[in-house]
Tab-separated table of C-alpha atoms in Angstrom:
chain	number	residue	atom	x	y	z
A	198	MET	CA	233.636	107.837	-106.021
A	199	ILE	CA	236.063	106.713	-108.636
A	200	LEU	CA	238.800	106.081	-106.163
A	201	TYR	CA	236.412	104.123	-103.873
A	202	LEU	CA	235.336	101.934	-106.735
A	203	PHE	CA	238.971	101.439	-107.810
A	204	LYS	CA	239.954	100.341	-104.301
A	205	SER	CA	236.976	98.145	-103.790
A	206	THR	CA	237.693	96.357	-107.115
A	207	ILE	CA	241.422	96.001	-106.188
A	208	GLY	CA	240.415	94.439	-102.883
A	209	LEU	CA	237.938	92.126	-104.469
A	210	LEU	CA	240.405	91.044	-107.074
A	211	VAL	CA	243.193	90.325	-104.496
A	212	LEU	CA	240.982	88.319	-102.222
A	213	TRP	CA	239.490	86.416	-105.022
A	214	GLY	CA	242.942	85.523	-106.333
A	215	ILE	CA	243.834	84.236	-102.990
A	216	TYR	CA	240.793	82.160	-102.783
A	217	LYS	CA	241.381	80.559	-106.101
A	218	LEU	CA	244.980	79.851	-105.521
A	219	PHE	CA	245.107	78.741	-101.987
A	220	LEU	CA	241.630	77.976	-100.479
A	221	GLU	CA	239.116	76.588	-103.052
A	222	SER	CA	240.884	73.389	-103.800
A	223	GLU	CA	241.104	72.666	-100.018
A	224	LYS	CA	238.460	70.992	-97.893
A	225	LEU	CA	237.807	73.936	-95.706
A	226	HIS	CA	234.308	74.567	-96.530
A	227	ALA	CA	233.072	76.419	-93.491
A	228	PHE	CA	236.245	78.443	-93.401
A	229	ASN	CA	235.875	79.338	-97.015
A	230	ARG	CA	232.326	80.448	-96.644
A	231	PHE	CA	233.357	82.810	-93.931
A	232	TYR	CA	236.319	84.020	-96.141
A	233	LEU	CA	234.171	84.785	-99.149
A	234	LEU	CA	231.485	86.568	-97.035
A	235	LEU	CA	234.154	88.585	-95.081
A	236	SER	CA	235.911	89.340	-98.328
A	237	LEU	CA	232.714	91.094	-99.858
A	238	VAL	CA	232.170	93.090	-96.633
A	239	PHE	CA	235.767	93.973	-96.310
A	240	ALA	CA	236.289	95.178	-99.880
A	241	PHE	CA	233.239	97.455	-99.874
A	242	THR	CA	233.745	98.930	-96.521
A	243	ILE	CA	237.483	99.366	-95.820
A	244	PRO	CA	238.053	102.065	-98.530
A	245	LEU	CA	235.504	104.131	-96.488
A	246	VAL	CA	237.403	103.663	-93.318
A	247	SER	CA	239.762	106.377	-92.183
A	248	ILE	CA	242.665	105.294	-89.910
A	249	GLU	CA	244.154	107.912	-87.844
A	250	LEU	CA	247.859	107.262	-86.751
A	251	PRO	CA	249.583	109.589	-84.303
A	252	SER	CA	252.394	111.672	-85.908
A	253	THR	CA	255.730	112.109	-84.142
A	254	ASN	CA	257.212	115.480	-83.416
A	255	VAL	CA	260.674	114.312	-84.438
A	256	GLU	CA	261.890	116.580	-87.097
A	257	ASN	CA	258.571	118.389	-86.967
A	258	ASN	CA	260.349	121.649	-86.460
A	259	LEU	CA	258.321	124.146	-88.289
A	260	VAL	CA	254.995	122.306	-88.427
A	261	LEU	CA	253.069	124.077	-91.131
A	262	LEU	CA	255.835	126.182	-92.814
A	263	LYS	CA	257.932	123.165	-93.841
A	264	GLU	CA	255.116	121.971	-96.060
A	265	ALA	CA	255.295	125.330	-97.820
A	266	ILE	CA	259.048	125.084	-98.130
A	267	LYS	CA	258.744	121.651	-99.936
A	268	GLU	CA	256.355	123.192	-102.488
A	269	GLN	CA	258.754	126.175	-102.943
A	270	PRO	CA	262.247	124.860	-103.008
A	271	ALA	CA	263.568	128.017	-104.621
A	272	LEU	CA	262.401	130.087	-101.541
A	273	LEU	CA	261.876	133.002	-103.912
A	274	GLN	CA	257.974	132.935	-103.833
A	275	ALA	CA	256.057	134.767	-101.190
A	276	PHE	CA	254.217	132.688	-98.658
A	277	ASN	CA	250.696	133.877	-99.450
A	278	PRO	CA	247.468	131.870	-98.936
A	279	ILE	CA	246.154	130.146	-102.059
A	280	GLU	CA	242.884	131.864	-103.095
A	281	PRO	CA	239.975	129.367	-103.361
A	282	ALA	CA	239.282	128.290	-107.035
A	283	GLU	CA	236.101	126.933	-108.427
A	284	ILE	CA	235.792	123.198	-108.851
A	285	GLN	CA	235.522	122.085	-112.403
A	286	LYS	CA	231.815	121.325	-113.191
A	287	VAL	CA	230.760	117.782	-113.734
A	288	THR	CA	230.924	117.022	-117.452
A	289	PRO	CA	227.711	115.985	-119.258
A	290	TRP	CA	228.945	112.552	-120.109
A	291	LEU	CA	229.589	111.807	-116.437
A	292	ASN	CA	225.884	112.808	-115.565
A	293	TYR	CA	224.787	110.503	-118.345
A	294	PHE	CA	226.849	107.658	-117.043
A	295	ILE	CA	225.456	108.194	-113.432
A	296	ALA	CA	221.851	108.194	-114.784
A	297	LEU	CA	222.500	105.105	-116.980
A	298	SER	CA	223.969	103.388	-113.789
A	299	ILE	CA	221.044	104.293	-111.689
A	300	LEU	CA	218.488	102.995	-114.515
A	301	ILE	CA	220.381	99.602	-114.656
A	302	SER	CA	220.432	99.354	-110.901
A	303	LEU	CA	216.695	99.819	-111.013
A	304	LEU	CA	216.159	97.109	-113.514
A	305	PHE	CA	218.289	94.755	-111.415
A	306	LEU	CA	216.191	95.715	-108.250
A	307	ILE	CA	213.018	95.060	-110.271
A	308	ARG	CA	214.303	91.700	-111.203
A	309	PHE	CA	215.317	90.875	-107.729
A	310	LEU	CA	211.881	91.960	-106.294
A	311	ARG	CA	210.096	89.961	-109.099
A	312	ASN	CA	211.941	86.704	-108.142
A	313	LEU	CA	210.929	87.344	-104.521
A	314	ILE	CA	207.432	87.682	-105.523
A	315	VAL	CA	207.472	84.648	-107.506
A	316	ILE	CA	208.825	82.564	-104.808
A	317	PHE	CA	206.403	83.902	-102.096
A	318	LYS	CA	203.457	83.470	-104.476
A	319	SER	CA	204.462	79.809	-104.975
A	320	ILE	CA	204.631	79.425	-101.048
A	321	ARG	CA	201.135	80.974	-100.689
A	322	ARG	CA	199.477	79.023	-103.419
A	323	ASN	CA	200.720	75.558	-102.799
A	324	PRO	CA	200.395	73.214	-99.738
A	325	LEU	CA	202.830	73.260	-96.910
A	326	VAL	CA	204.225	70.525	-94.900
A	327	LYS	CA	206.271	71.098	-91.852
A	328	TRP	CA	209.363	68.840	-91.738
A	329	GLN	CA	212.013	69.141	-89.008
A	330	GLU	CA	213.395	72.660	-89.277
A	331	ALA	CA	211.942	73.243	-92.641
A	332	LYS	CA	208.543	73.646	-94.584
A	333	LEU	CA	208.015	71.667	-97.668
A	334	VAL	CA	206.266	73.346	-100.458
A	335	LEU	CA	204.447	70.800	-102.517
A	336	LEU	CA	204.495	71.911	-106.250
A	337	GLU	CA	202.533	70.420	-109.256
A	338	ASP	CA	205.708	70.486	-111.423
A	339	LYS	CA	207.889	67.429	-111.498
A	340	ILE	CA	211.215	69.123	-110.394
A	341	LEU	CA	214.018	68.354	-108.262
A	342	PRO	CA	214.110	69.866	-104.692
A	343	TYR	CA	215.349	73.474	-104.277
A	344	THR	CA	215.675	75.726	-101.109
A	345	PHE	CA	214.972	79.204	-100.257
A	346	LEU	CA	215.211	80.396	-96.666
A	347	ASN	CA	213.582	77.620	-94.580
A	348	TYR	CA	211.287	76.458	-97.408
A	349	ILE	CA	212.205	73.260	-99.366
A	350	PHE	CA	210.126	73.183	-102.751
A	351	ILE	CA	209.562	69.617	-103.979
A	352	SER	CA	207.319	67.876	-106.446
A	353	LYS	CA	203.938	66.985	-104.905
A	354	GLU	CA	203.781	63.723	-107.000
A	355	TYR	CA	207.290	62.687	-105.893
A	356	TYR	CA	206.541	63.432	-102.289
A	357	THR	CA	203.126	61.566	-102.260
A	358	LYS	CA	204.724	58.540	-103.874
A	359	ALA	CA	207.718	58.585	-101.711
A	360	CYS	CA	210.082	58.436	-104.489
A	361	ILE	CA	212.540	61.300	-103.398
A	362	GLU	CA	215.777	59.798	-102.194
A	363	PRO	CA	216.532	60.566	-98.502
A	364	GLU	CA	219.906	61.977	-99.550
A	365	LEU	CA	218.132	64.653	-101.494
A	366	PHE	CA	216.097	65.759	-98.349
A	367	SER	CA	219.296	65.733	-96.373
A	368	HIS	CA	220.981	67.828	-98.892
A	369	GLU	CA	218.314	70.549	-98.940
A	370	LEU	CA	218.063	70.469	-95.252
A	371	ALA	CA	221.737	71.226	-94.980
A	372	HIS	CA	221.105	74.488	-97.066
A	373	VAL	CA	218.239	75.352	-94.644
A	374	ARG	CA	220.090	74.831	-91.526
A	375	GLN	CA	223.205	76.687	-92.661
A	376	ARG	CA	221.114	79.492	-94.067
A	377	HIS	CA	222.727	79.599	-97.310
A	378	SER	CA	219.853	81.866	-98.776
A	379	LEU	CA	221.121	84.784	-96.766
A	380	ASP	CA	224.454	84.623	-98.540
A	381	VAL	CA	222.655	84.672	-102.145
A	382	ILE	CA	220.544	87.562	-100.944
A	383	LEU	CA	223.470	89.567	-99.841
A	384	LEU	CA	225.288	88.999	-103.166
A	385	GLU	CA	222.079	89.975	-105.050
A	386	LEU	CA	221.959	93.267	-103.224
A	387	LEU	CA	225.435	94.025	-103.968
A	388	ARG	CA	224.928	93.206	-107.653
A	389	ILE	CA	222.027	95.623	-107.744
A	390	VAL	CA	224.309	98.530	-106.650
A	391	PHE	CA	227.517	97.435	-108.337
A	392	TRP	CA	226.218	95.528	-111.289
A	393	PHE	CA	229.205	96.696	-113.394
A	394	ASN	CA	231.635	94.919	-111.291
A	395	PRO	CA	232.350	91.413	-112.842
A	396	LEU	CA	234.091	90.123	-109.774
A	397	LEU	CA	230.699	89.859	-107.950
A	398	TYR	CA	229.582	87.345	-110.527
A	399	LEU	CA	232.678	85.239	-109.716
A	400	PHE	CA	232.019	85.558	-106.056
A	401	LYS	CA	228.398	84.470	-106.439
A	402	GLN	CA	229.459	81.359	-108.331
A	403	ALA	CA	232.150	80.551	-105.763
A	404	ILE	CA	229.746	81.025	-102.754
A	405	GLN	CA	226.894	78.861	-104.426
A	406	LEU	CA	229.547	76.245	-105.287
A	407	ASN	CA	230.793	76.408	-101.593
A	408	HIS	CA	227.230	75.996	-100.461
A	409	GLU	CA	226.980	72.730	-102.490
A	410	PHE	CA	230.285	71.598	-100.978
A	411	LEU	CA	228.754	72.179	-97.525
A	412	ALA	CA	225.615	70.308	-98.325
A	413	ASP	CA	227.362	67.508	-99.893
A	414	GLU	CA	229.753	67.115	-96.876
A	415	ALA	CA	226.577	67.120	-94.684
A	416	VAL	CA	224.952	64.295	-96.816
A	417	ASN	CA	228.188	62.155	-96.585
A	418	LYS	CA	228.594	62.595	-92.858
A	419	THR	CA	225.038	61.149	-92.516
A	420	TYR	CA	225.080	58.287	-94.897
A	421	HIS	CA	228.733	57.479	-95.291
A	422	ASN	CA	228.488	56.316	-98.906
A	423	VAL	CA	230.270	58.790	-101.133
A	424	SER	CA	230.181	56.758	-104.401
A	425	ALA	CA	226.541	56.052	-104.218
A	426	TYR	CA	225.811	59.855	-103.603
A	427	GLN	CA	227.943	60.667	-106.483
A	428	TYR	CA	226.081	58.523	-108.782
A	429	LEU	CA	222.823	59.894	-107.494
A	430	LEU	CA	224.098	63.340	-108.374
A	431	LEU	CA	224.980	62.320	-111.818
A	432	SER	CA	221.515	60.564	-112.478
A	433	LYS	CA	219.829	63.810	-111.459
A	434	ALA	CA	222.092	66.130	-113.364
A	435	ALA	CA	219.916	66.593	-116.541
A	436	GLN	CA	216.765	67.694	-114.497
A	437	THR	CA	215.978	71.250	-113.885
A	438	SER	CA	215.353	72.855	-110.530
A	439	GLY	CA	215.436	76.180	-108.784
A	440	LEU	CA	215.162	79.936	-109.512
A	441	THR	CA	217.924	82.576	-109.377
A	442	LEU	CA	217.709	83.019	-105.609
A	443	THR	CA	217.424	79.458	-104.446
A	444	SER	CA	219.734	76.690	-103.660
A	445	ASN	CA	219.371	73.725	-106.030
A	446	LEU	CA	220.762	70.283	-106.108
A	447	ASN	CA	222.359	70.091	-109.634
A	448	PHE	CA	224.194	73.493	-109.334
A	449	GLN	CA	227.505	72.990	-111.057
A	450	ILE	CA	227.723	69.136	-110.705
A	451	THR	CA	231.255	69.139	-112.201
A	452	LYS	CA	234.262	67.050	-111.751
A	453	LYS	CA	235.550	69.620	-109.281
A	454	ARG	CA	232.430	68.967	-106.930
A	455	LEU	CA	232.618	65.129	-107.319
A	456	LEU	CA	236.329	65.246	-106.535
A	457	MET	CA	235.906	67.424	-103.514
A	458	MET	CA	233.886	64.648	-101.830
A	459	THR	CA	236.964	62.447	-101.630
A	460	LYS	CA	239.435	65.214	-100.876
A	461	ILE	CA	241.443	65.162	-97.692
A	462	THR	CA	243.103	68.220	-96.157
A	463	SER	CA	245.516	67.732	-93.305
A	464	ASP	CA	245.241	69.709	-90.133
A	465	SER	CA	248.665	71.462	-90.690
A	466	THR	CA	247.610	72.545	-94.170
A	467	ALA	CA	244.341	73.804	-92.827
A	468	PHE	CA	246.098	75.762	-89.958
A	469	ILE	CA	248.724	77.432	-92.205
A	470	ARG	CA	246.299	78.444	-94.866
A	471	LYS	CA	243.709	79.922	-92.319
A	472	ALA	CA	246.656	81.673	-90.326
A	473	ALA	CA	248.090	83.224	-93.573
A	474	ILE	CA	244.822	85.131	-94.137
A	475	VAL	CA	245.034	87.340	-91.048
A	476	PRO	CA	248.256	89.300	-92.315
A	477	LEU	CA	246.597	89.429	-95.776
A	478	PHE	CA	243.641	91.327	-94.439
A	479	VAL	CA	245.826	93.586	-92.303
A	480	ALA	CA	248.060	94.416	-95.194
A	481	LEU	CA	244.921	95.217	-97.414
A	482	THR	CA	243.570	97.403	-94.633
A	483	PHE	CA	246.627	99.700	-94.818
A	484	CYS	CA	246.609	99.544	-98.641
A	485	LEU	CA	242.928	100.316	-99.159
A	486	ALA	CA	241.865	102.424	-96.081
A	487	GLU	CA	242.490	106.047	-95.730
A	488	ILE	CA	245.559	106.630	-93.613
A	489	GLN	CA	245.781	110.043	-91.850
A	490	SER	CA	248.484	111.286	-89.462
A	491	ILE	CA	247.218	113.253	-86.591
A	492	ALA	CA	249.129	115.137	-84.208
A	493	GLN	CA	249.486	113.982	-80.495
A	494	GLU	CA	247.787	116.256	-77.961
A	495	PRO	CA	250.390	119.046	-77.217
A	496	THR	CA	251.833	119.353	-73.722
A	497	LYS	CA	250.054	122.150	-71.757
A	498	LEU	CA	252.622	124.945	-71.538
A	499	LYS	CA	252.694	127.978	-69.578
A	500	PRO	CA	252.416	131.116	-71.727
A	501	SER	CA	255.951	132.423	-72.310
A	502	SER	CA	256.901	136.100	-71.816
A	503	PRO	CA	256.566	138.005	-75.112
A	504	PRO	CA	260.043	138.735	-76.579
A	505	THR	CA	261.305	142.298	-76.210
A	506	VAL	CA	260.926	144.102	-79.487
A	507	THR	CA	261.326	147.707	-80.766
A	508	PRO	CA	258.239	149.519	-81.916
A	509	THR	CA	259.438	149.051	-85.525
A	510	LEU	CA	259.296	145.195	-85.249
A	511	LYS	CA	256.277	142.982	-85.739
A	512	PRO	CA	255.079	140.918	-82.805
A	513	HIS	CA	256.957	137.670	-82.532
A	514	GLU	CA	259.549	138.706	-85.200
A	515	LEU	CA	262.552	136.557	-84.167
A	516	THR	CA	266.186	136.939	-84.781
A	517	LYS	CA	269.092	134.557	-84.581
A	518	GLU	CA	269.694	135.370	-80.972
A	519	ASP	CA	266.169	134.543	-79.982
A	520	VAL	CA	266.492	130.842	-81.109
A	521	ASN	CA	268.842	127.955	-80.488
A	522	TYR	CA	270.870	128.377	-83.615
A	523	GLN	CA	273.239	125.681	-82.655
A	524	ASN	CA	270.401	123.214	-83.312
A	525	ALA	CA	269.339	125.007	-86.338
A	526	THR	CA	269.070	123.932	-90.129
A	527	VAL	CA	270.418	126.650	-92.284
A	528	LEU	CA	269.441	127.315	-95.847
A	529	VAL	CA	272.322	128.294	-97.894
A	530	ARG	CA	272.201	129.204	-101.611
A	531	GLY	CA	273.808	126.475	-103.724
A	532	LYS	CA	275.664	126.665	-107.099
A	533	LYS	CA	272.447	126.501	-109.120
A	534	GLY	CA	270.744	129.181	-106.929
A	535	LEU	CA	268.652	126.667	-104.979
A	536	PRO	CA	268.826	126.537	-101.060
A	537	THR	CA	270.959	123.759	-99.620
A	538	PRO	CA	270.202	122.696	-96.050
A	539	LYS	CA	273.265	122.469	-93.574
A	540	LYS	CA	273.637	122.133	-89.920
A	541	TYR	CA	275.102	125.256	-88.099
A	542	ASP	CA	278.328	123.608	-87.438
A	543	GLU	CA	278.837	122.789	-91.181
A	544	LEU	CA	278.825	126.327	-92.179
A	545	THR	CA	281.911	128.111	-93.200
A	546	GLU	CA	283.164	131.164	-91.141
A	547	GLU	CA	282.187	133.316	-93.831
A	548	GLU	CA	278.580	131.864	-93.823
A	549	LYS	CA	278.356	132.131	-90.107
A	550	ASN	CA	279.292	135.798	-90.161
A	551	LYS	CA	276.604	136.543	-92.626
A	552	ASN	CA	273.267	137.950	-91.282
A	553	LEU	CA	271.247	134.742	-90.629
A	554	GLN	CA	267.346	135.248	-90.316
A	555	VAL	CA	264.862	133.029	-88.776
A	556	LEU	CA	262.250	131.405	-91.217
A	557	TYR	CA	258.947	131.088	-89.685
A	558	SER	CA	255.299	131.922	-90.214
A	559	GLU	CA	254.192	135.227	-88.822
A	560	LYS	CA	250.648	135.801	-87.342
A	561	SER	CA	248.003	136.384	-89.951
A	562	SER	CA	244.138	136.164	-89.294
A	563	PRO	CA	241.748	135.284	-92.074
A	564	THR	CA	238.648	137.309	-92.933
A	565	GLN	CA	235.113	136.171	-91.817
A	566	GLU	CA	234.282	135.780	-95.611
A	567	VAL	CA	237.184	133.342	-96.134
A	568	MET	CA	236.237	131.380	-92.932
A	569	ASN	CA	232.663	131.143	-94.226
A	570	LYS	CA	233.886	129.546	-97.312
A	571	TRP	CA	235.930	127.050	-95.444
A	572	LYS	CA	232.746	125.609	-93.890
A	573	ASP	CA	232.033	123.925	-97.233
A	574	ALA	CA	233.108	120.256	-96.514
A	575	LYS	CA	232.923	119.308	-100.286
A	576	MET	CA	235.700	121.987	-101.011
A	577	TYR	CA	237.904	122.144	-97.926
A	578	GLY	CA	239.377	119.773	-95.373
A	579	VAL	CA	240.162	121.682	-92.115
A	580	TRP	CA	242.937	121.079	-89.769
A	581	LEU	CA	243.044	123.095	-86.342
A	582	ASN	CA	246.253	122.961	-84.386
A	583	GLU	CA	247.264	119.887	-86.553
A	584	LYS	CA	243.991	118.108	-85.636
A	585	ARG	CA	241.316	117.225	-88.238
A	586	ILE	CA	238.004	119.022	-87.271
A	587	ARG	CA	234.606	119.181	-88.865
A	588	ASN	CA	233.990	122.083	-91.092
A	589	SER	CA	230.966	123.068	-89.129
A	590	GLU	CA	233.189	123.608	-85.989
A	591	LEU	CA	234.542	126.780	-87.493
A	592	SER	CA	231.368	128.337	-86.344
A	593	LYS	CA	232.788	128.361	-82.828
A	594	TYR	CA	235.622	130.635	-83.823
A	595	LYS	CA	236.054	134.306	-84.875
A	596	PRO	CA	238.758	135.397	-87.281
A	597	SER	CA	240.468	136.989	-84.215
A	598	ASP	CA	240.670	133.685	-82.675
A	599	ILE	CA	243.045	132.387	-85.404
A	600	ALA	CA	246.693	133.403	-85.171
A	601	ASP	CA	247.776	132.012	-88.556
A	602	PHE	CA	246.514	129.834	-91.483
A	603	TRP	CA	247.604	128.380	-94.568
A	604	THR	CA	245.630	126.708	-97.543
A	605	SER	CA	246.920	124.321	-100.224
A	606	LYS	CA	245.355	122.770	-103.205
A	607	LEU	CA	245.354	118.902	-103.240
A	608	GLU	CA	246.911	117.067	-106.010
A	609	LYS	CA	244.851	114.418	-107.860
A	610	ASN	CA	247.055	111.592	-106.273
A	611	ALA	CA	246.350	112.832	-102.792
A	612	ILE	CA	244.562	110.494	-100.343
A	613	ASN	CA	241.805	112.863	-99.647
A	614	TYR	CA	241.362	114.108	-103.228
A	615	GLY	CA	237.610	113.860	-104.221
A	616	LYS	CA	236.467	114.164	-100.498
A	617	HIS	CA	237.668	117.800	-100.691
A	618	TYR	CA	239.934	119.714	-102.895
A	619	TYR	CA	241.677	122.272	-100.556
A	620	GLN	CA	243.433	121.635	-97.247
A	621	VAL	CA	243.218	124.385	-94.632
A	622	GLY	CA	245.607	124.525	-91.754
A	623	LEU	CA	244.702	126.788	-88.714
A	624	MET	CA	246.505	127.724	-85.395
A	625	THR	CA	244.937	129.318	-82.416
A	626	HIS	CA	246.866	131.971	-80.556
A	627	ASP	CA	247.466	129.692	-77.615
A	628	TYR	CA	248.852	126.899	-79.990
A	629	TYR	CA	250.999	129.406	-82.007
A	630	ASP	CA	252.431	130.944	-78.894
A	631	ASN	CA	253.151	127.919	-76.766
A	632	VAL	CA	253.723	125.097	-79.129
A	633	TYR	CA	254.569	126.440	-82.650
A	634	MET	CA	256.849	129.278	-81.509
A	635	LYS	CA	258.483	126.887	-78.966
A	636	GLN	CA	259.426	124.499	-81.673
A	637	VAL	CA	260.568	127.398	-83.944
A	638	LYS	CA	263.025	128.516	-81.093
A	639	GLU	CA	264.197	124.993	-80.168
A	640	SER	CA	264.754	123.761	-83.764
A	641	PRO	CA	264.725	126.652	-86.074
A	642	THR	CA	265.278	126.983	-89.762
A	643	LEU	CA	267.643	129.901	-90.692
A	644	TYR	CA	268.482	131.419	-94.047
A	645	VAL	CA	271.115	133.611	-95.166
A	646	GLU	CA	269.896	137.136	-95.497
A	647	GLU	CA	270.558	137.371	-99.390
A	648	ILE	CA	267.721	134.791	-99.761
A	649	LYS	CA	264.794	137.160	-99.749
A	650	ILE	CA	261.724	135.765	-98.077
A	651	LYS	CA	258.647	137.854	-97.156
A	652	LYS	CA	255.184	137.135	-96.090
A	653	GLN	CA	252.928	139.749	-97.386
């Protein structure tokens, strides 16, 4: 959850910064509305998306064992499965924070519902007049017009005396036609859940100001008298109108809004700024989404004949003669005692004459008890034959169906940390025999016999 909140906040911050720097000052009101709404949806959904990219088999020689080698560079530790450990219990202060967060969200929800009730009570208790695509709600109060959904709230006295300027009607009708109230409702719902995120307040202000830009633009396209409309707005600036969820005439009548009416944005500038948004969202997708590498569907191979072994050898135990050692990576003990990888041709004659052993994972089946523990999706992420599977799919397999397995504990900086805490890799007998062992034989890793490695 913390990682999700962090990613969504970073996404909002970047998208907000791009808007303020490159889009807000340009006369691209319809595009800016789309950008702001898309930014909200994108930032809160893309961290939940998992993008699976096919992995390549190039240099993927040992599949699972190489991951163990990376974690054990000295090659002096045994390749034993990591036993499951209990996840630390949630600390009390975190419980208190969650409870407080839920309580505050409930208060915001109550406020939201209260505002809706006030609006709809006002609609029900006052006269309605149908006008074009809207319905006029005639109020007893002397207020400026404001809009919610397809309702325009106006003073009954002003309406009967016909003293409401037509530009004001046109302004509010633009809010109705363009359904600006839906944007505000979306923001309010997000604020109920993510009330602690200050960027939502900035987005709400930007979206509502953009609504006014759009409504102002509609008025000026109809009446073609910008200066007169500007003076009209200034004359109404001191009057009150509207509620939290409504679109109202005098929202932020600032120098920025008045100047925007005379702003001109060239077609080339508009095209460049719009086009630049596409790579921005693509880059953020790969930065914020969860990227997972999946193995491509292995080629169907015919079962190979089992190697000839003596009764004292374990099944599949390989020697140098069983593999393509000319294509091998050989681990040679260096000066500091750590293994140094070399190509076979790089070995000295002395090293070539030493007894070279094949490094690979021998067959080992888990117990039924361990497999039952792996079904816990909160604790374990499961991969079968290099493909991610649902934990529940383990019910289809018996321990004897599994040829080999490994488990590793996720570090806190891992992509999947928090979704699960241990990663489990499994291989079926068919995959072990026909894919894994084929890779071991074609591109093996060898080690000098003096480096003791044993799988217990």
